[in-house]
Short mmCIF file of C-alpha atoms (C1' of nucleotides) in Angstrom, two decimals:
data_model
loop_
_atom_site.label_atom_id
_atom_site.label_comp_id
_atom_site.label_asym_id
_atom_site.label_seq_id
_atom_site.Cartn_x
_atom_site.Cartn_y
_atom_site.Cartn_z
CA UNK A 1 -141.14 -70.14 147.22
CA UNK A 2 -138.26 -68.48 149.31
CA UNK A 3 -136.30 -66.25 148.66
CA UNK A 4 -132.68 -66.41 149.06
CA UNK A 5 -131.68 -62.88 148.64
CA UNK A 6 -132.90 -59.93 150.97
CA UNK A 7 -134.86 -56.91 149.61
CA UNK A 8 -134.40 -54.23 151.96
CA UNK A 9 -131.41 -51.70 151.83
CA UNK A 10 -130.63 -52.40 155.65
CA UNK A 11 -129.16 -55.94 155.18
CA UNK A 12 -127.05 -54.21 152.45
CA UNK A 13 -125.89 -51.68 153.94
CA UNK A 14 -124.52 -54.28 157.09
CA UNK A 15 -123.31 -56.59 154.53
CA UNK A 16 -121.40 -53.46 153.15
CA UNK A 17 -120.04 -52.60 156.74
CA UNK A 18 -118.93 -56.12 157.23
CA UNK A 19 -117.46 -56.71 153.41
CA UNK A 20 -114.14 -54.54 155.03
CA UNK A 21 -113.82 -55.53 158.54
CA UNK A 22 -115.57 -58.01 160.95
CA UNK A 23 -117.58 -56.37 163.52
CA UNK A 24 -120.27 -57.20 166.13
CA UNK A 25 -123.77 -56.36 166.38
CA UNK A 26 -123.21 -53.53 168.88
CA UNK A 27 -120.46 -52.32 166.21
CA UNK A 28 -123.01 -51.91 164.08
CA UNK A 29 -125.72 -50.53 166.66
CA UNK A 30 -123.24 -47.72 167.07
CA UNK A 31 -122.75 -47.09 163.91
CA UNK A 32 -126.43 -46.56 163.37
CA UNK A 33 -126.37 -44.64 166.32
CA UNK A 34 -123.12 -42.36 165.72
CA UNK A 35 -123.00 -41.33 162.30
CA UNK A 36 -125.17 -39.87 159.49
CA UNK A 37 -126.00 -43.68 158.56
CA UNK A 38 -128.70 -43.28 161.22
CA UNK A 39 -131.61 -43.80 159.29
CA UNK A 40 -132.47 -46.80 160.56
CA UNK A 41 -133.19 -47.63 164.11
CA UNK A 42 -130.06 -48.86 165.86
CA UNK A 43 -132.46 -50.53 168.47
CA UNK A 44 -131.79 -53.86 168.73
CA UNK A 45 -134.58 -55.54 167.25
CA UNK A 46 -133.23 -53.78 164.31
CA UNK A 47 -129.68 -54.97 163.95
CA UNK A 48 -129.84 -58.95 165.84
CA UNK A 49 -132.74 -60.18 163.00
CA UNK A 50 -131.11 -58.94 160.12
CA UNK A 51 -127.98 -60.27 160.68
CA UNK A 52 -129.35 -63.98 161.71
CA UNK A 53 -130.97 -63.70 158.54
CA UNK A 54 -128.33 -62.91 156.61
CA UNK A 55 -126.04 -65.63 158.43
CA UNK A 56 -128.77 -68.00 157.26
CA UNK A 57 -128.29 -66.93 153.82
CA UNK A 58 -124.70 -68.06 154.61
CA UNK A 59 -123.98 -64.10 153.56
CA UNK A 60 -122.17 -63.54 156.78
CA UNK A 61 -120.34 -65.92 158.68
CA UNK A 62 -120.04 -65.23 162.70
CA UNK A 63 -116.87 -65.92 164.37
CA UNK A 64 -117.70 -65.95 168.25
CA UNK A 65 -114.74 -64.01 170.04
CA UNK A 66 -113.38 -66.35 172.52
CA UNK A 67 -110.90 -63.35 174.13
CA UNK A 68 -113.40 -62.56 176.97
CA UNK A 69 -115.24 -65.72 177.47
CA UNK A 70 -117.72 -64.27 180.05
CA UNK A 71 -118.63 -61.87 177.43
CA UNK A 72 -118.69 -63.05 174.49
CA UNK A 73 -118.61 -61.40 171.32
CA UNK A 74 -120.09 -62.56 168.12
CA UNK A 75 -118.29 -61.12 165.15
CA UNK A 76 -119.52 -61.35 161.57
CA UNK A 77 -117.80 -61.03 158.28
CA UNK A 78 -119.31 -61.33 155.23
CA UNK A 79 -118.66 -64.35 152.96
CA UNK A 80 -118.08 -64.55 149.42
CA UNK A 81 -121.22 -64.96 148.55
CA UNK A 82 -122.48 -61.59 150.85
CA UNK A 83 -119.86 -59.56 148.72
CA UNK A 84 -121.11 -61.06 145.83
CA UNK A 85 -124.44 -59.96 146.99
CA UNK A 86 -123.49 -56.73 147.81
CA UNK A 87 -121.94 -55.97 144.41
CA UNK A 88 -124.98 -56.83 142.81
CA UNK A 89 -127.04 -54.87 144.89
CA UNK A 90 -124.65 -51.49 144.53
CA UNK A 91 -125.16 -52.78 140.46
CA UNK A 92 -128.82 -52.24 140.15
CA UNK A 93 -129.38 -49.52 138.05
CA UNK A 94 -131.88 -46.73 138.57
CA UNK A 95 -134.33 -46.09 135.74
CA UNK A 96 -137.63 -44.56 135.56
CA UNK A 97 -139.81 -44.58 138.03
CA UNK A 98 -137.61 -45.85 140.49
CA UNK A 99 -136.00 -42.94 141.39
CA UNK A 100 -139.37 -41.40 142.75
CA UNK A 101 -140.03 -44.25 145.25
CA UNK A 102 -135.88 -45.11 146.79
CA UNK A 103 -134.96 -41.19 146.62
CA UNK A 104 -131.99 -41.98 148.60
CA UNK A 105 -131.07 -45.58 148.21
CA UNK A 106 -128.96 -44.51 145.19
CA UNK A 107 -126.42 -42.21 147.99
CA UNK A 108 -126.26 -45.55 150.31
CA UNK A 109 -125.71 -47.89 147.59
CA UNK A 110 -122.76 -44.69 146.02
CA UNK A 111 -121.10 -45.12 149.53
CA UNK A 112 -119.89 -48.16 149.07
CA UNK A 113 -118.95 -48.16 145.33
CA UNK A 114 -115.01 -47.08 145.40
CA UNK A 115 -114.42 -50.24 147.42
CA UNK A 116 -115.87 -52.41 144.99
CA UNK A 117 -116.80 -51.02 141.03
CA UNK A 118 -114.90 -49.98 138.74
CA UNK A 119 -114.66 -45.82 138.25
CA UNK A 120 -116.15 -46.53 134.72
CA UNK A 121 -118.81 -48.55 136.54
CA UNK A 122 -119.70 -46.16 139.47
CA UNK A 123 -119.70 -43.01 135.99
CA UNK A 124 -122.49 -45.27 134.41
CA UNK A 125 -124.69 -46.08 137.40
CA UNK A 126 -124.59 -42.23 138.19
CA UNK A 127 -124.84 -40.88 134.36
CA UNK A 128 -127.95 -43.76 134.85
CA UNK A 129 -129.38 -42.08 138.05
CA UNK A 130 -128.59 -38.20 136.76
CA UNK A 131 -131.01 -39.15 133.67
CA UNK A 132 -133.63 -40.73 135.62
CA UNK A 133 -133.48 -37.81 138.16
CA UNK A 134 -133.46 -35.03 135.31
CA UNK A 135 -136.67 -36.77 133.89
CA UNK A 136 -138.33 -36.69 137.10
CA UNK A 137 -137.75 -33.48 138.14
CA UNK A 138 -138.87 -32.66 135.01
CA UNK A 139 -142.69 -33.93 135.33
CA UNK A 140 -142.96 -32.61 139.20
CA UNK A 141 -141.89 -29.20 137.69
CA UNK A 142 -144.78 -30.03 134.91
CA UNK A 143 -147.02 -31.22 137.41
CA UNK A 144 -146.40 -27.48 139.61
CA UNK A 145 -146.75 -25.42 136.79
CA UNK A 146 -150.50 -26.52 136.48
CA UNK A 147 -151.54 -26.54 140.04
CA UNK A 148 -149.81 -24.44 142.38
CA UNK A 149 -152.29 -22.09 141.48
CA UNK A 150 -155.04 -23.59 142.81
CA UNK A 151 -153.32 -25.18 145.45
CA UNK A 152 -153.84 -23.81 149.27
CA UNK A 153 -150.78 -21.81 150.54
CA UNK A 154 -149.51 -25.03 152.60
CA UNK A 155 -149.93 -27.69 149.78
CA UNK A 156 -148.15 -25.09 147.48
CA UNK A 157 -144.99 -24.79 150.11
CA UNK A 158 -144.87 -28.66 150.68
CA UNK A 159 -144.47 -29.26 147.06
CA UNK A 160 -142.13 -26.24 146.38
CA UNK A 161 -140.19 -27.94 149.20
CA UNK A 162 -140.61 -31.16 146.96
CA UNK A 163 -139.14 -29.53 143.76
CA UNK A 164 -136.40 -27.98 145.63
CA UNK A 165 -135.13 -31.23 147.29
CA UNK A 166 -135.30 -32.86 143.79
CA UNK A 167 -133.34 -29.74 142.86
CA UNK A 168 -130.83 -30.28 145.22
CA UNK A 169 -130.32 -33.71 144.33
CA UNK A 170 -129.95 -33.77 141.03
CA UNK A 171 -126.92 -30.91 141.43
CA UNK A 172 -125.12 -32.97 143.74
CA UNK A 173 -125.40 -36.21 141.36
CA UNK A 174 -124.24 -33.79 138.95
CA UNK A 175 -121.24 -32.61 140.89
CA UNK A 176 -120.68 -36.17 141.87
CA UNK A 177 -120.17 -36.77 137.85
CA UNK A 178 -118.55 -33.91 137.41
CA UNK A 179 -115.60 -35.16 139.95
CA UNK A 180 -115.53 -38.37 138.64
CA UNK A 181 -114.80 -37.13 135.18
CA UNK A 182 -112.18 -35.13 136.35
CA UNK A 183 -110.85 -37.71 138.19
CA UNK A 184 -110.09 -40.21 135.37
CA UNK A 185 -109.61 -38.18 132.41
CA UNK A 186 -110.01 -38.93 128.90
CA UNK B 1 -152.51 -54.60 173.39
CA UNK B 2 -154.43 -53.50 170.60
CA UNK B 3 -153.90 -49.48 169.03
CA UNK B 4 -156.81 -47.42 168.39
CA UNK B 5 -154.83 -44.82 166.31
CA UNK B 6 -152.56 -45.92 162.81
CA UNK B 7 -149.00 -44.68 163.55
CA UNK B 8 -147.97 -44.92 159.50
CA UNK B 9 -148.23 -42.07 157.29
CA UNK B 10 -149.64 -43.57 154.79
CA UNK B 11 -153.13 -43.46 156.68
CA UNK B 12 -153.17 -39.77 157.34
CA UNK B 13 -152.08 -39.04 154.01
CA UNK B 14 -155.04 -40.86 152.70
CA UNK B 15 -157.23 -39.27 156.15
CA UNK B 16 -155.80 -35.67 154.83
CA UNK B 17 -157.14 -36.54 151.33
CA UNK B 18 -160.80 -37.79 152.45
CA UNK B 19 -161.20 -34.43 154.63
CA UNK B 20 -162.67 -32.33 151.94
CA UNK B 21 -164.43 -34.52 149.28
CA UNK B 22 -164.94 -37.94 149.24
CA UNK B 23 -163.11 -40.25 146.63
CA UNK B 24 -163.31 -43.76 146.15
CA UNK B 25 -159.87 -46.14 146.66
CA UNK B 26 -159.84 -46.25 143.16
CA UNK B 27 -159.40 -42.05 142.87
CA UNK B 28 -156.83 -42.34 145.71
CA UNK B 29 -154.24 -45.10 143.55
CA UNK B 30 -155.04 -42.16 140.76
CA UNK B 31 -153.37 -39.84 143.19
CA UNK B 32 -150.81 -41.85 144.46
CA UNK B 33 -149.69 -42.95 140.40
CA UNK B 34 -149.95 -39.31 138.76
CA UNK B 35 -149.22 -36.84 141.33
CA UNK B 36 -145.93 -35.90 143.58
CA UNK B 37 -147.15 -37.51 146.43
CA UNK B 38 -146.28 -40.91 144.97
CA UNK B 39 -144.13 -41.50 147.84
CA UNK B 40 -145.95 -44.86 148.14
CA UNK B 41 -147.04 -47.46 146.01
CA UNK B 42 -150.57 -47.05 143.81
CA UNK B 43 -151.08 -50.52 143.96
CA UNK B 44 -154.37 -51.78 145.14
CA UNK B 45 -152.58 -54.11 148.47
CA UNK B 46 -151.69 -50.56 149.75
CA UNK B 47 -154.90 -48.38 149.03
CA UNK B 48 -157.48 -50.43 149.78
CA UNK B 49 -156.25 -52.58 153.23
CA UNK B 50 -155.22 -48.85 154.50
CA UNK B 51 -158.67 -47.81 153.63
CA UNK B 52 -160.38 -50.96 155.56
CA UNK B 53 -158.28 -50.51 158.59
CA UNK B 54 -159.37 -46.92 159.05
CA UNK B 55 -163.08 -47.79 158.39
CA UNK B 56 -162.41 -50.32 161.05
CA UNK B 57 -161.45 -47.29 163.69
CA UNK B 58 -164.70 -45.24 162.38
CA UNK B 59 -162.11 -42.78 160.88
CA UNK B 60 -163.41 -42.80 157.41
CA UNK B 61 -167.26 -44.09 156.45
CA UNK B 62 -167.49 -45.53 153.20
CA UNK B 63 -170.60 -45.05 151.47
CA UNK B 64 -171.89 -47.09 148.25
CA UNK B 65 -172.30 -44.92 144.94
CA UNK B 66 -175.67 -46.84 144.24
CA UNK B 67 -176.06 -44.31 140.68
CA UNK B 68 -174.15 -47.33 138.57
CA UNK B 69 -175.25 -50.19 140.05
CA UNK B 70 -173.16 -52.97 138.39
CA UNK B 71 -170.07 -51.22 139.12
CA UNK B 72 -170.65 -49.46 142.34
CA UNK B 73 -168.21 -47.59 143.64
CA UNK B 74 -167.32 -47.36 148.01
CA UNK B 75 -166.86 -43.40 148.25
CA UNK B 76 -164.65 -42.52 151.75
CA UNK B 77 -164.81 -39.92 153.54
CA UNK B 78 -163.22 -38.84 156.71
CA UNK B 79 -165.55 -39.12 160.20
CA UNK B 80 -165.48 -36.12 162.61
CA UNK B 81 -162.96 -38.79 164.64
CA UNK B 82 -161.07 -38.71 161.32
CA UNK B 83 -160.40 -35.23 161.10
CA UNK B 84 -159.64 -35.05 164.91
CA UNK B 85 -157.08 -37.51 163.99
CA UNK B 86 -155.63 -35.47 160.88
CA UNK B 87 -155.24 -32.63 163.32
CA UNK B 88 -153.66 -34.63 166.20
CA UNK B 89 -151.34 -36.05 163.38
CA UNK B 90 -150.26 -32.45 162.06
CA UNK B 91 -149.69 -31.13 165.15
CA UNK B 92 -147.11 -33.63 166.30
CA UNK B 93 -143.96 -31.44 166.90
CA UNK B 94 -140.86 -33.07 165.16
CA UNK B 95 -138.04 -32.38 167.88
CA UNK B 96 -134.40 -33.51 168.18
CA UNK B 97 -133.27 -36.40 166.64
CA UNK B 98 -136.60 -37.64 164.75
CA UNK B 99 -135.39 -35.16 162.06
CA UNK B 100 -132.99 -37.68 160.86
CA UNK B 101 -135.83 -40.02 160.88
CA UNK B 102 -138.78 -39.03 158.85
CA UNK B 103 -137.10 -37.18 156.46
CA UNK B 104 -139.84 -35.64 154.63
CA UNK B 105 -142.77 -36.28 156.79
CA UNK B 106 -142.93 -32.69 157.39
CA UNK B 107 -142.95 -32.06 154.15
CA UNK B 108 -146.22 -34.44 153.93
CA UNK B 109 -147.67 -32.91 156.80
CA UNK B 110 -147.33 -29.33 155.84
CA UNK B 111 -149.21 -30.26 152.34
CA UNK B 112 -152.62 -30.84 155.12
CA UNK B 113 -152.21 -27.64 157.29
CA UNK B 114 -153.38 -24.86 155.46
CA UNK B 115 -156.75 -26.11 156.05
CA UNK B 116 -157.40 -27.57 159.50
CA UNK B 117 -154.42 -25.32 161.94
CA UNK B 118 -154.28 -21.96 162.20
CA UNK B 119 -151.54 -19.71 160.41
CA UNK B 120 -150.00 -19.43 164.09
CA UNK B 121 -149.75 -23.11 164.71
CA UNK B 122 -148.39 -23.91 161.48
CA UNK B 123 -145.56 -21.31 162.21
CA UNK B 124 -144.87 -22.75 165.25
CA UNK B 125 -144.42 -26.30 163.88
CA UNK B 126 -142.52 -24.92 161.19
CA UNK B 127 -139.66 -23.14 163.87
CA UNK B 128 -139.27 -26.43 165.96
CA UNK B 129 -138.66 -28.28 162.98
CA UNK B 130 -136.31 -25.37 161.86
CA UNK B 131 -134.45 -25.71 165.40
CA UNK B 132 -134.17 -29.79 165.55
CA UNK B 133 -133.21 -29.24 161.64
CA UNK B 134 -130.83 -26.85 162.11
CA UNK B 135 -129.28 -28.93 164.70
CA UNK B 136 -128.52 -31.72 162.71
CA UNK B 137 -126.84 -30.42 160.09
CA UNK B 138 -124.93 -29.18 162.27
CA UNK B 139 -123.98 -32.66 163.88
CA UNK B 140 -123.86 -34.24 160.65
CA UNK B 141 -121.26 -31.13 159.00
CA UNK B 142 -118.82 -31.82 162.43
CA UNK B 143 -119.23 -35.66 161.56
CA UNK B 144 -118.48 -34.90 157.70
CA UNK B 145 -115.36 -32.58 159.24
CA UNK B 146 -113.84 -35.28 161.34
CA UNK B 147 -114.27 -38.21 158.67
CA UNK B 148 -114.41 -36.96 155.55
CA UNK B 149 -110.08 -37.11 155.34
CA UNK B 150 -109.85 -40.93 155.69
CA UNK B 151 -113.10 -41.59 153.55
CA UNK B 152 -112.85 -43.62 150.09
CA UNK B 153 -114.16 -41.17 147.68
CA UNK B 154 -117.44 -42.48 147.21
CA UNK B 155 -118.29 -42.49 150.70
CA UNK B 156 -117.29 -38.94 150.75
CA UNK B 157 -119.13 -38.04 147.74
CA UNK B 158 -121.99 -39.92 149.71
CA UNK B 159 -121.66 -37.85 152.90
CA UNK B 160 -121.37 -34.41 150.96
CA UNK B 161 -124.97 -35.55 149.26
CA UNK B 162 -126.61 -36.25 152.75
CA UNK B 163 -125.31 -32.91 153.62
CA UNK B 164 -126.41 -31.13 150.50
CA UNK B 165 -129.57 -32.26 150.81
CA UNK B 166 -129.96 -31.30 154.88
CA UNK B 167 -129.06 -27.91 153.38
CA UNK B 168 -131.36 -27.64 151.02
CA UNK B 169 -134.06 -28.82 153.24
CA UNK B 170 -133.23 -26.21 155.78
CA UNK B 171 -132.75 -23.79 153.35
CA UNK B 172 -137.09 -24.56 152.31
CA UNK B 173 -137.74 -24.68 155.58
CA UNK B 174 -136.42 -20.94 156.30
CA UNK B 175 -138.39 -19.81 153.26
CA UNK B 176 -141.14 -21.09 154.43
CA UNK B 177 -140.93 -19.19 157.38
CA UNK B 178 -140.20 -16.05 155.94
CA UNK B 179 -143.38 -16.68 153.42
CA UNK B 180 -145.46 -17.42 157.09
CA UNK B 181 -144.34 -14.23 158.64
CA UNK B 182 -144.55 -11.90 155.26
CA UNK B 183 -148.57 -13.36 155.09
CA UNK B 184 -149.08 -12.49 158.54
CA UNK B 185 -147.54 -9.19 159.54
CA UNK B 186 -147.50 -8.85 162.76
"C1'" DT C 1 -164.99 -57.40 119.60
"C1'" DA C 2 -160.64 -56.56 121.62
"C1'" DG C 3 -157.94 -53.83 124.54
"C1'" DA C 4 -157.63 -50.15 127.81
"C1'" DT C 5 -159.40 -48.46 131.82
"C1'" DC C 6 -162.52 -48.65 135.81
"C1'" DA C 7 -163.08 -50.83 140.23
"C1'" DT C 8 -162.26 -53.74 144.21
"C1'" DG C 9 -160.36 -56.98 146.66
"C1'" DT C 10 -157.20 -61.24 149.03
"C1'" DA C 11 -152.92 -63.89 150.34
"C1'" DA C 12 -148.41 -64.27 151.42
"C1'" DT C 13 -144.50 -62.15 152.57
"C1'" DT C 14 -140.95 -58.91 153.86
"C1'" DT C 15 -139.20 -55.43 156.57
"C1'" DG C 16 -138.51 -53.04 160.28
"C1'" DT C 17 -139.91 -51.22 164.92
"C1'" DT C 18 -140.91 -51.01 169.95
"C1'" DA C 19 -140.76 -52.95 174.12
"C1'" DC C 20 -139.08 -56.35 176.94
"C1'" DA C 21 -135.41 -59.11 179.05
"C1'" DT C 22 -130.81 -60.49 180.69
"C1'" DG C 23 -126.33 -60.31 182.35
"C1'" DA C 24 -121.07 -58.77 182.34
"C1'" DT C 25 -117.61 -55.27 182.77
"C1'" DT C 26 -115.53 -50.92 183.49
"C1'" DC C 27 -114.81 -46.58 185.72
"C1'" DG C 28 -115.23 -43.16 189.13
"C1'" DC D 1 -120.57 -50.10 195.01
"C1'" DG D 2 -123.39 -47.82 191.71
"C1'" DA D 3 -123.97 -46.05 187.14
"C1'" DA D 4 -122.84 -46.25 182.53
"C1'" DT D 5 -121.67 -48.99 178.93
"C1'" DC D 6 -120.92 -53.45 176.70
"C1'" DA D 7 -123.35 -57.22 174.57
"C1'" DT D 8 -127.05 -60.13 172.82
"C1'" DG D 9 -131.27 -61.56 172.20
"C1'" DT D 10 -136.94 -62.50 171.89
"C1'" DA D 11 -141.98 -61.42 171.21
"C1'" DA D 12 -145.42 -59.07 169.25
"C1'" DC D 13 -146.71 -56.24 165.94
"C1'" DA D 14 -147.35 -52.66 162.18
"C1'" DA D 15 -146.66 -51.22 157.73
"C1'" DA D 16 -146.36 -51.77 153.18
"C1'" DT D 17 -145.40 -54.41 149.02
"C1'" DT D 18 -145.98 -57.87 145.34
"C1'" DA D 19 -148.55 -60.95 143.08
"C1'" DC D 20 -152.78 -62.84 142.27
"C1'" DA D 21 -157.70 -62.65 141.12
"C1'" DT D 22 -162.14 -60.95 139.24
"C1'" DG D 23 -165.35 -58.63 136.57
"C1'" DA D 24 -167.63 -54.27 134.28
"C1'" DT D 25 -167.54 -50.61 130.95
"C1'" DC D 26 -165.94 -47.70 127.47
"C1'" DT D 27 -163.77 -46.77 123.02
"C1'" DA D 28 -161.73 -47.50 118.62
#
DNA sequence: TAGATCATGTAATTTGTTACATGATTCG
DNA sequence: CGAATCATGTAACAAATTACATGATCTA
């Protein structure tokens, strides 16, 4: 059986680049290269695949720029469907579990939101995410409170350092709700 | 050309584990489902491969718990090759930009060193990944500076996350350092 | 005796990376 | 004219996941 939709976050996050503007592969290269986006590779072995597969999912369409014919550009825009696609993705909620494994997939998937949900939308997927969070942070406190004692003094920093990133987290998805409440008020 | 040494961290975590008792792949998806460091999956495709491949580079030896023999158990442990692997792995300095890469593979690292580097090395490891730390927030705060004007508010929400969360990071880091130095007066 | 847990594995696939390879254009 | 940048790609591989598959033992 294949699979007609891509898994990853990095197709995503280039379908969500090219759901505004067209742009070529070394756009996007620099993009990964430039700004705080960078945590994927912006090698080229990185960007090329993904977007052929993505263009064979007929997500992204590639227009080749004709205005320099000795150096061609190829430049992709995402289709119907790849916004489609995209909206879905920046849809899924996170519950349980989740939020332990794709810490930061929830911030990616947030940067695109205003462009395509709803403010009431974007407020439930983060109320979703803040109770998921709260619960986790929750059980790794738990989890601390019976073994930092016996833990050796570097285990016992590592996981502090564990808690207080959670920490961290959670306030800013609070803050995040915070503004959006203010911003559409009751 | 084929590699001698796993480059993943999922190896060393398990190495780091099989260092002081042995456990079988079945206590190490216990570990990976109930504790903090479920940063990966406890399913038995990830354990169990992971545990062949390093038997395969003599850094673990598995030996058969013959005491129930119609459910015998394959107890790991980590080779003297192993543990000279651990070390080599801990010891890797995290400099410049890889901070932006492997998030919180210091964090994973740290957990091990208590027990195989000296209280000097680990402070040492602990300042360069202060400096290339420190660094990058600061790119990422000019970045945020420049951009954060013309941002949809999502994105920006996004951005002041990614910051947050370099902050908070740094922030562990210097208390870590502080804790190294107050336990080791000079 | 049925269901949960113990215990280990394989197959197929996806995802992403590094390293290699090529050539055009622009700017000093 | 040489160096940096623009621009695109391939090959080989590593890393990890999901889904599948099997059977033993303990406990209510």
């Amino acid at each position: 059986m294949v699979s007609t939709k891509p898994a990853g976050v990095l197709p995503f996050l280039i379908l969500g680049l090219l759901a505004d503007e067209p742009r070529s592969g070394y756009d996007l290269r620099k993009i990964f290269r430039d700004t705080p986006m960078a945590s994927f590779s912006d090698s080229p072995g990185s960007i090329y695949p993904a977007l052929r597969a993505l263009e064979r999912r007929k997500l992204v369409q590639a227009r080749t720029d004709a205005s320099r014919p000795l150096r061609p550009r190829r430049l992709y825009r995402a289709t119907a469907a790849g916004r489609a696609a995209l909206v879905e993705w920046l849809r899924q909620p996170v519950v349980g579990h989740d939020v332990a494994r794709d810490a930061d997939a929830f911030g990616a998937r947030l940067a695109f939101m205003s462009a395509r949900l709803s403010p009431a939308e974007i407020e439930r997927l983060t109320e979703l995410h803040a109770v998921a969070l709260r619960e986790h942070v929750e059980g790794v406190r738990a989890f601390a409170r019976q073994h930092t004692a016996i833990m050796p003094f570097s285990a016992r920093m590592a996981l502090e350092g564990g808690v207080a990133l959670l920490q961290a987290r959670l306030c800013w998805v609070e803050r995040v709700l915070h503004e959006l409440k203010h911003r559409r008020p009751r």
